[in-house]
Tab-separated table of C-alpha atoms in Angstrom:
chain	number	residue	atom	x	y	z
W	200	UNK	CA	81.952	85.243	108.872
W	201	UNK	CA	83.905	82.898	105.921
W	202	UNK	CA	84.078	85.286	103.349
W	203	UNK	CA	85.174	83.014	100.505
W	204	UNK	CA	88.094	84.816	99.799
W	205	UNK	CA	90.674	81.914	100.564
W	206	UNK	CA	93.086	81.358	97.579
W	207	UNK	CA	92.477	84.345	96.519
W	208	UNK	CA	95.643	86.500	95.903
W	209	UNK	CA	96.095	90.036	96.701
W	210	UNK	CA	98.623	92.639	95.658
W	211	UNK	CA	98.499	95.785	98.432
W	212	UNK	CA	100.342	98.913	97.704
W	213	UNK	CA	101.599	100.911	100.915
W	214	UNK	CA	101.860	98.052	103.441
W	215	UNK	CA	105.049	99.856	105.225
W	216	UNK	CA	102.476	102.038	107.168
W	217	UNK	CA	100.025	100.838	109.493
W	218	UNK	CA	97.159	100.815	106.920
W	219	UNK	CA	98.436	98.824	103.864
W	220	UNK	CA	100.121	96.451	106.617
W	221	UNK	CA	96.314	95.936	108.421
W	222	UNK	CA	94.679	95.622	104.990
W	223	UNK	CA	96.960	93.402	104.241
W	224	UNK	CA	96.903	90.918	107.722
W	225	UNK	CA	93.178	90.855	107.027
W	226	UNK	CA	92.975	89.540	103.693
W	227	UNK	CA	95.795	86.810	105.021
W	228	UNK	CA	93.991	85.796	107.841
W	229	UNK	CA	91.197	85.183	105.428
W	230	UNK	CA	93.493	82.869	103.504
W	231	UNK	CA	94.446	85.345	100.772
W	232	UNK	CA	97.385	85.044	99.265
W	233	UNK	CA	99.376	88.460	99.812
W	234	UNK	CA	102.001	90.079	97.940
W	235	UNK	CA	103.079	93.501	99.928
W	236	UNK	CA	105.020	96.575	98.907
W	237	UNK	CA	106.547	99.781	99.691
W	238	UNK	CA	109.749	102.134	99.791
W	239	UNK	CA	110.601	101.714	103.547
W	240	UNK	CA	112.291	98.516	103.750
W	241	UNK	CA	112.663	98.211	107.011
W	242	UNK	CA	108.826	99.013	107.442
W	243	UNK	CA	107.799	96.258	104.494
W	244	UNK	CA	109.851	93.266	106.641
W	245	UNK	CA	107.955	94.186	110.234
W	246	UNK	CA	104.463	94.099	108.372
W	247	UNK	CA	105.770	90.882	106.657
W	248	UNK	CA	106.449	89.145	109.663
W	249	UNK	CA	102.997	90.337	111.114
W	250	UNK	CA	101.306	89.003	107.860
W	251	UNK	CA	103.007	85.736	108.149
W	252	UNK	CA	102.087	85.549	111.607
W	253	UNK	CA	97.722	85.635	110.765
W	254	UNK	CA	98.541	83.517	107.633
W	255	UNK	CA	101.857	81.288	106.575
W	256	UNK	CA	105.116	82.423	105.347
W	257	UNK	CA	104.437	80.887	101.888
W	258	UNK	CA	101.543	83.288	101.299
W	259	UNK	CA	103.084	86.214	101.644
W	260	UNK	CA	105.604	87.827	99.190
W	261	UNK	CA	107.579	90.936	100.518
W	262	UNK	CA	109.106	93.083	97.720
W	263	UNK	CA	110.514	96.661	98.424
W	264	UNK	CA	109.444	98.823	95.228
W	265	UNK	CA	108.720	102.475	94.448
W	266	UNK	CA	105.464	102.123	93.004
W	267	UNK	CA	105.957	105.840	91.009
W	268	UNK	CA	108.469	103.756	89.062
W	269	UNK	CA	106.814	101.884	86.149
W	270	UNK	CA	109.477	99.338	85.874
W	271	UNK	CA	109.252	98.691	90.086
W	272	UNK	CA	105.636	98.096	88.669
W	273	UNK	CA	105.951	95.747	86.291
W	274	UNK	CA	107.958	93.577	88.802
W	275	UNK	CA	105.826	93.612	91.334
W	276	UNK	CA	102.911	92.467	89.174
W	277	UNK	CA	105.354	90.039	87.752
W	278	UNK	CA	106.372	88.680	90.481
W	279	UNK	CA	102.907	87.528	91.531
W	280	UNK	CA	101.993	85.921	89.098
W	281	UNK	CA	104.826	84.289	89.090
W	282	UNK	CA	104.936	83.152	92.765
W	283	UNK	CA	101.152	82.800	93.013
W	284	UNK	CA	99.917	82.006	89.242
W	285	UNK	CA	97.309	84.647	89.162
W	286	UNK	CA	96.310	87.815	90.903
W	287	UNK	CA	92.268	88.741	91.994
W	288	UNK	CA	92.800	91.793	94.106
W	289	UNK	CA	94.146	95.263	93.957
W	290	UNK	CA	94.468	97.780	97.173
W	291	UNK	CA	96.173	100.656	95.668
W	292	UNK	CA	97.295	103.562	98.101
W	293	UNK	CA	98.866	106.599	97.108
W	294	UNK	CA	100.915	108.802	99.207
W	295	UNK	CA	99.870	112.138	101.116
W	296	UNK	CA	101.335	115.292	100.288
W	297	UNK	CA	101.105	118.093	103.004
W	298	UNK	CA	100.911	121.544	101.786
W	299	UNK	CA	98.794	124.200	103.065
W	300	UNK	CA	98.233	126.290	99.710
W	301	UNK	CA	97.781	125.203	96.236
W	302	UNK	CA	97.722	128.414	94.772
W	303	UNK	CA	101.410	129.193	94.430
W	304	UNK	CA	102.910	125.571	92.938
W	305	UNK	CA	104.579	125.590	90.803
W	306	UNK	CA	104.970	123.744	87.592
W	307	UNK	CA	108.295	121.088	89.028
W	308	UNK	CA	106.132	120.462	92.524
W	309	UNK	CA	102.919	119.448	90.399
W	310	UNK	CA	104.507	117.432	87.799
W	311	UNK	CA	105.823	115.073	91.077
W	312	UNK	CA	102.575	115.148	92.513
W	313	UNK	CA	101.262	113.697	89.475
W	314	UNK	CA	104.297	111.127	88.698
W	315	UNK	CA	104.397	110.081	92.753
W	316	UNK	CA	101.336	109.887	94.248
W	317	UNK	CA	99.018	110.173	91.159
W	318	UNK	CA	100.170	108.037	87.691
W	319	UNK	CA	101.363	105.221	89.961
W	320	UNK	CA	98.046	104.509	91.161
W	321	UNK	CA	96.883	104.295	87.260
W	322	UNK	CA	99.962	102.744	86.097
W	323	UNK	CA	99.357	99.761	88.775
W	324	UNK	CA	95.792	99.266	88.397
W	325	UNK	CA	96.250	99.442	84.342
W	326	UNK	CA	98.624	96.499	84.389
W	327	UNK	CA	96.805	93.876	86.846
W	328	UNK	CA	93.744	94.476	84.685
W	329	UNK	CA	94.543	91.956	82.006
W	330	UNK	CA	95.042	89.554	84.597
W	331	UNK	CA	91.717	89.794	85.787
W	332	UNK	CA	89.972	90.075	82.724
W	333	UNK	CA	91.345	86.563	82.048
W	334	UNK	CA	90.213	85.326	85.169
W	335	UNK	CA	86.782	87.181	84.753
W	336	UNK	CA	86.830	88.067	88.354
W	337	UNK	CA	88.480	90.848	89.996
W	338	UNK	CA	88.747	93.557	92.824
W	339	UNK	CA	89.914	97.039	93.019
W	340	UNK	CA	89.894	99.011	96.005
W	341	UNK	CA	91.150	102.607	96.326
W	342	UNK	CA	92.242	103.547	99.769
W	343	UNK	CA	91.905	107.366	99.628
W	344	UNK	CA	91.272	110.323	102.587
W	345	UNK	CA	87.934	111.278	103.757
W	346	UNK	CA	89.272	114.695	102.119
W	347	UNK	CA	88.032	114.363	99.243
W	348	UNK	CA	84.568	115.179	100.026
W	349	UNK	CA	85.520	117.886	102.783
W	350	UNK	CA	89.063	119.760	102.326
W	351	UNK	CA	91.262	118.540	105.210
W	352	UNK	CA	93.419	121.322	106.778
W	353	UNK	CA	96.813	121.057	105.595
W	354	UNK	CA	96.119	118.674	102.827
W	355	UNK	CA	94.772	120.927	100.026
W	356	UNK	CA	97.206	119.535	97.325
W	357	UNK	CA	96.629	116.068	98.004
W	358	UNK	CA	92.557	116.280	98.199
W	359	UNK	CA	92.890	118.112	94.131
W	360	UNK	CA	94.686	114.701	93.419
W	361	UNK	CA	92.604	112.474	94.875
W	362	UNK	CA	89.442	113.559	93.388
W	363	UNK	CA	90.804	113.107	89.709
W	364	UNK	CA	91.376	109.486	91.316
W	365	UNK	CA	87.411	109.095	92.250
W	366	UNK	CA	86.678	109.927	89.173
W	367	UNK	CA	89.235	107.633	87.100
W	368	UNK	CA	88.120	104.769	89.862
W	369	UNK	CA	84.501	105.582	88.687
W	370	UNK	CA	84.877	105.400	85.642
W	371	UNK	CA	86.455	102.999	85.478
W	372	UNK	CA	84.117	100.896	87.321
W	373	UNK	CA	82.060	101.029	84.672
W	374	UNK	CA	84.438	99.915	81.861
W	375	UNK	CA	84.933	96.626	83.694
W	376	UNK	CA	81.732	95.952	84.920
W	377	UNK	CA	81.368	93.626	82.700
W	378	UNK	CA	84.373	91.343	82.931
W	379	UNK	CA	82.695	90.647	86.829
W	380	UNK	CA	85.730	93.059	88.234
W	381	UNK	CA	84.599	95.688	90.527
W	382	UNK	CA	86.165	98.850	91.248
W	383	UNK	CA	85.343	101.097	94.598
W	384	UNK	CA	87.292	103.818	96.871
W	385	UNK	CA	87.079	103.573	100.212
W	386	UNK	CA	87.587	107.300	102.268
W	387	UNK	CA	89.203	106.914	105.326
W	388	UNK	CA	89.017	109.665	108.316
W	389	UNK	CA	91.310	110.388	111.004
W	390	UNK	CA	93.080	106.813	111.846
W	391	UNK	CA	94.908	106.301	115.323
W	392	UNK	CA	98.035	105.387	113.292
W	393	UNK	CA	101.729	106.727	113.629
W	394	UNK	CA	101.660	108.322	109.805
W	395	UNK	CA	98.874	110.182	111.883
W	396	UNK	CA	100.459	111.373	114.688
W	397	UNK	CA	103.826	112.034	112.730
W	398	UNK	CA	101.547	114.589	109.969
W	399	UNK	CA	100.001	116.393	113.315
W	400	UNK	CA	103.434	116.652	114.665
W	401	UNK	CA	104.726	118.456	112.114
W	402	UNK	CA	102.042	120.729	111.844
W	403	UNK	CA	101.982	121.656	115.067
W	404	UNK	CA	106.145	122.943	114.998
W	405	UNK	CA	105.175	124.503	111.439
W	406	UNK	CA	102.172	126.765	113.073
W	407	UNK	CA	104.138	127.168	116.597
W	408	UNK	CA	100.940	124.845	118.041
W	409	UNK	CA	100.716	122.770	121.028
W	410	UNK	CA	100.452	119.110	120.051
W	411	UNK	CA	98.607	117.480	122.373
W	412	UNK	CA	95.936	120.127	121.948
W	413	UNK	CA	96.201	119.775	118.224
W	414	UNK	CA	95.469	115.784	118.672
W	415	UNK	CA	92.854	116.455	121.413
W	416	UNK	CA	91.110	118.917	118.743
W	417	UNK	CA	91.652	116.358	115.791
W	418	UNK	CA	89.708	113.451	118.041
W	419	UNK	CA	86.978	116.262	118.973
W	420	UNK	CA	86.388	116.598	115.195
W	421	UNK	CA	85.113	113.166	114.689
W	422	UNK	CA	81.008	112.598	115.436
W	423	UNK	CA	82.041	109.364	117.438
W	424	UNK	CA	84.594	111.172	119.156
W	425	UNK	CA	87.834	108.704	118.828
W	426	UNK	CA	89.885	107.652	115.926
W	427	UNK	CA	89.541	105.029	113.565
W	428	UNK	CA	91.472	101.787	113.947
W	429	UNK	CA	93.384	100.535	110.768
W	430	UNK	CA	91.943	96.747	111.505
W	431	UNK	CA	88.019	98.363	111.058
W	432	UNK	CA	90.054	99.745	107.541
W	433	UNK	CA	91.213	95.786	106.420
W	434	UNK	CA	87.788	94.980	107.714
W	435	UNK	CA	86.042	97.016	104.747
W	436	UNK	CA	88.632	96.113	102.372
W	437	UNK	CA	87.911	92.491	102.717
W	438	UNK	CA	84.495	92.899	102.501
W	439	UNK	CA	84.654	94.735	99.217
W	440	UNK	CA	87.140	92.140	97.871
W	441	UNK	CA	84.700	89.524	98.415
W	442	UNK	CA	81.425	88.163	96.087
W	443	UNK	CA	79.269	89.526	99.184
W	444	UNK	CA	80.053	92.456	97.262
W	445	UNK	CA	79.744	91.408	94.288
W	446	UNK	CA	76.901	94.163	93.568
W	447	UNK	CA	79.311	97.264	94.749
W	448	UNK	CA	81.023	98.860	92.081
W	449	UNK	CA	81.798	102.512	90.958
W	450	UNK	CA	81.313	103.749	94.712
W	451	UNK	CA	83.114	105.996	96.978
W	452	UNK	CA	82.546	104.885	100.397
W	453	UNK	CA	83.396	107.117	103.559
W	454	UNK	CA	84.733	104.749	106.764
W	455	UNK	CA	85.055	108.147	108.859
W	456	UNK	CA	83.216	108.248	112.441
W	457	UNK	CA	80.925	110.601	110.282
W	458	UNK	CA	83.249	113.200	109.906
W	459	UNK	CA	82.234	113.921	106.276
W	460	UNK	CA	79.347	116.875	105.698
């Protein structure tokens, strides 16, 4: 299916794990033109080479950047526009935090769970907006856990951030609405990724567990009984970020085997 999305250019947060990188290969091999990010260099130049690979090297634009950093921000939207000439599509992903129990932070451990993994997503999206608005076309997706609609074990801290995020992605929907830029979350579920296996790793030495038991259980969890893929993720993205879904804004969509009650 031609989704009309070639020329289109894209800006996708994360893509040094296997998610952002698979979002990102989608939208290229759809002739998007992609402009990738994320701390782990060496990470950001493997997934550029795979994006290059479905598209061309001169649609892709690799630039390490710590997206809790406003003025890493501001150069990565800058540097878009200026390679590209405008910018049509946001994937915003914000980091995971892993803690048990919320009900001991403490003031230091919030305030960088806001700053990393919380303002960056709003900082980012709040400065590609005028770019849109001039193009009167625009997409915003919001890659988020499945967690936020059922507490995942060991993720209690990041599933109180990520609902604020539903909610400032929902509302903000409807502020933009009319400027023809839509604005939707997309909850993910337990992906066969390494981020995945590295988070049930460490859980397992933290709780003296056995691992493979711990992954067997994890798979069990799901309805259709095996993990999600990252490409079915890039699949859904794409799909949002083109006029076939042009009627889809404001929602919170769950891409999770079923594994949300």
């Amino acid at each position: 299916m031609d989704l009309g999305l070639a020329e289109r250019v894209a800006i996708v947060g994360g893509a040094g794990l296997e998610i952002g990188k698979h979002v990102a290969m989608t939208l290229a091999s759809e002739g998007v033109k992609v402009s990738i990010c994320a701390r782990n260099e060496d990470g950001l130049r493997r997934a550029e080479m795979d994006v290059a690979r479905v598209g061309t090297q001169h649609s892709v634009l690799a630039m390490p950047a710590d997206l809790s950093e406003p003025r890493d921000i501001r150069r990565v939207v800058r540097d878009t526009i200026n390679r590209f000439g405008k910018l049509d599509i946001l994937v915003v992903r914000s980091g995971q935090s892993a803690r048990p129990s919320i009900s001991d932070i403490d003031d230091n451990e919030m305030t960088e769970e806001v700053e990393k993994n919380l303002l960056s997503a709003v900082r980012l999206t709040r400065e590609v907006i005028p770019y849109m608005k001039q193009e009167h076309w625009g997409r915003i997706i919001n890659l988020e856990l499945s967690s936020t609609r059922h507490i995942a074990d060991g993720l209690n801290q990041a599933s109180a951030r990520q609902l604020y995020l539903i909610g400032y992605f929902k509302s903000l929907a409807q502020e933009l609405a009319p400027f023809n830029i839509t604005v939707n979350s997309l909850l993910t579920g337990a992906l066969d990724t390494e981020e995945l296996k590295d988070f049930l790793k460490t859980r397992a030495e933290s709780e003296n567990q056995d691992y493979v038991e711990l992954s067997k259980r994890t798979t069990k969890r799901v309805p259709m009984k095996r993990l999600g893929r990252p490409e079915e993720i890039g699949d859904m993205v794409a799909f949002l970020a083109s006029d076939r879904a042009g009627y889809l804004t404001g929602a919170a969509i769950s891409v999770d085997g079923g594994q949300s009650h």
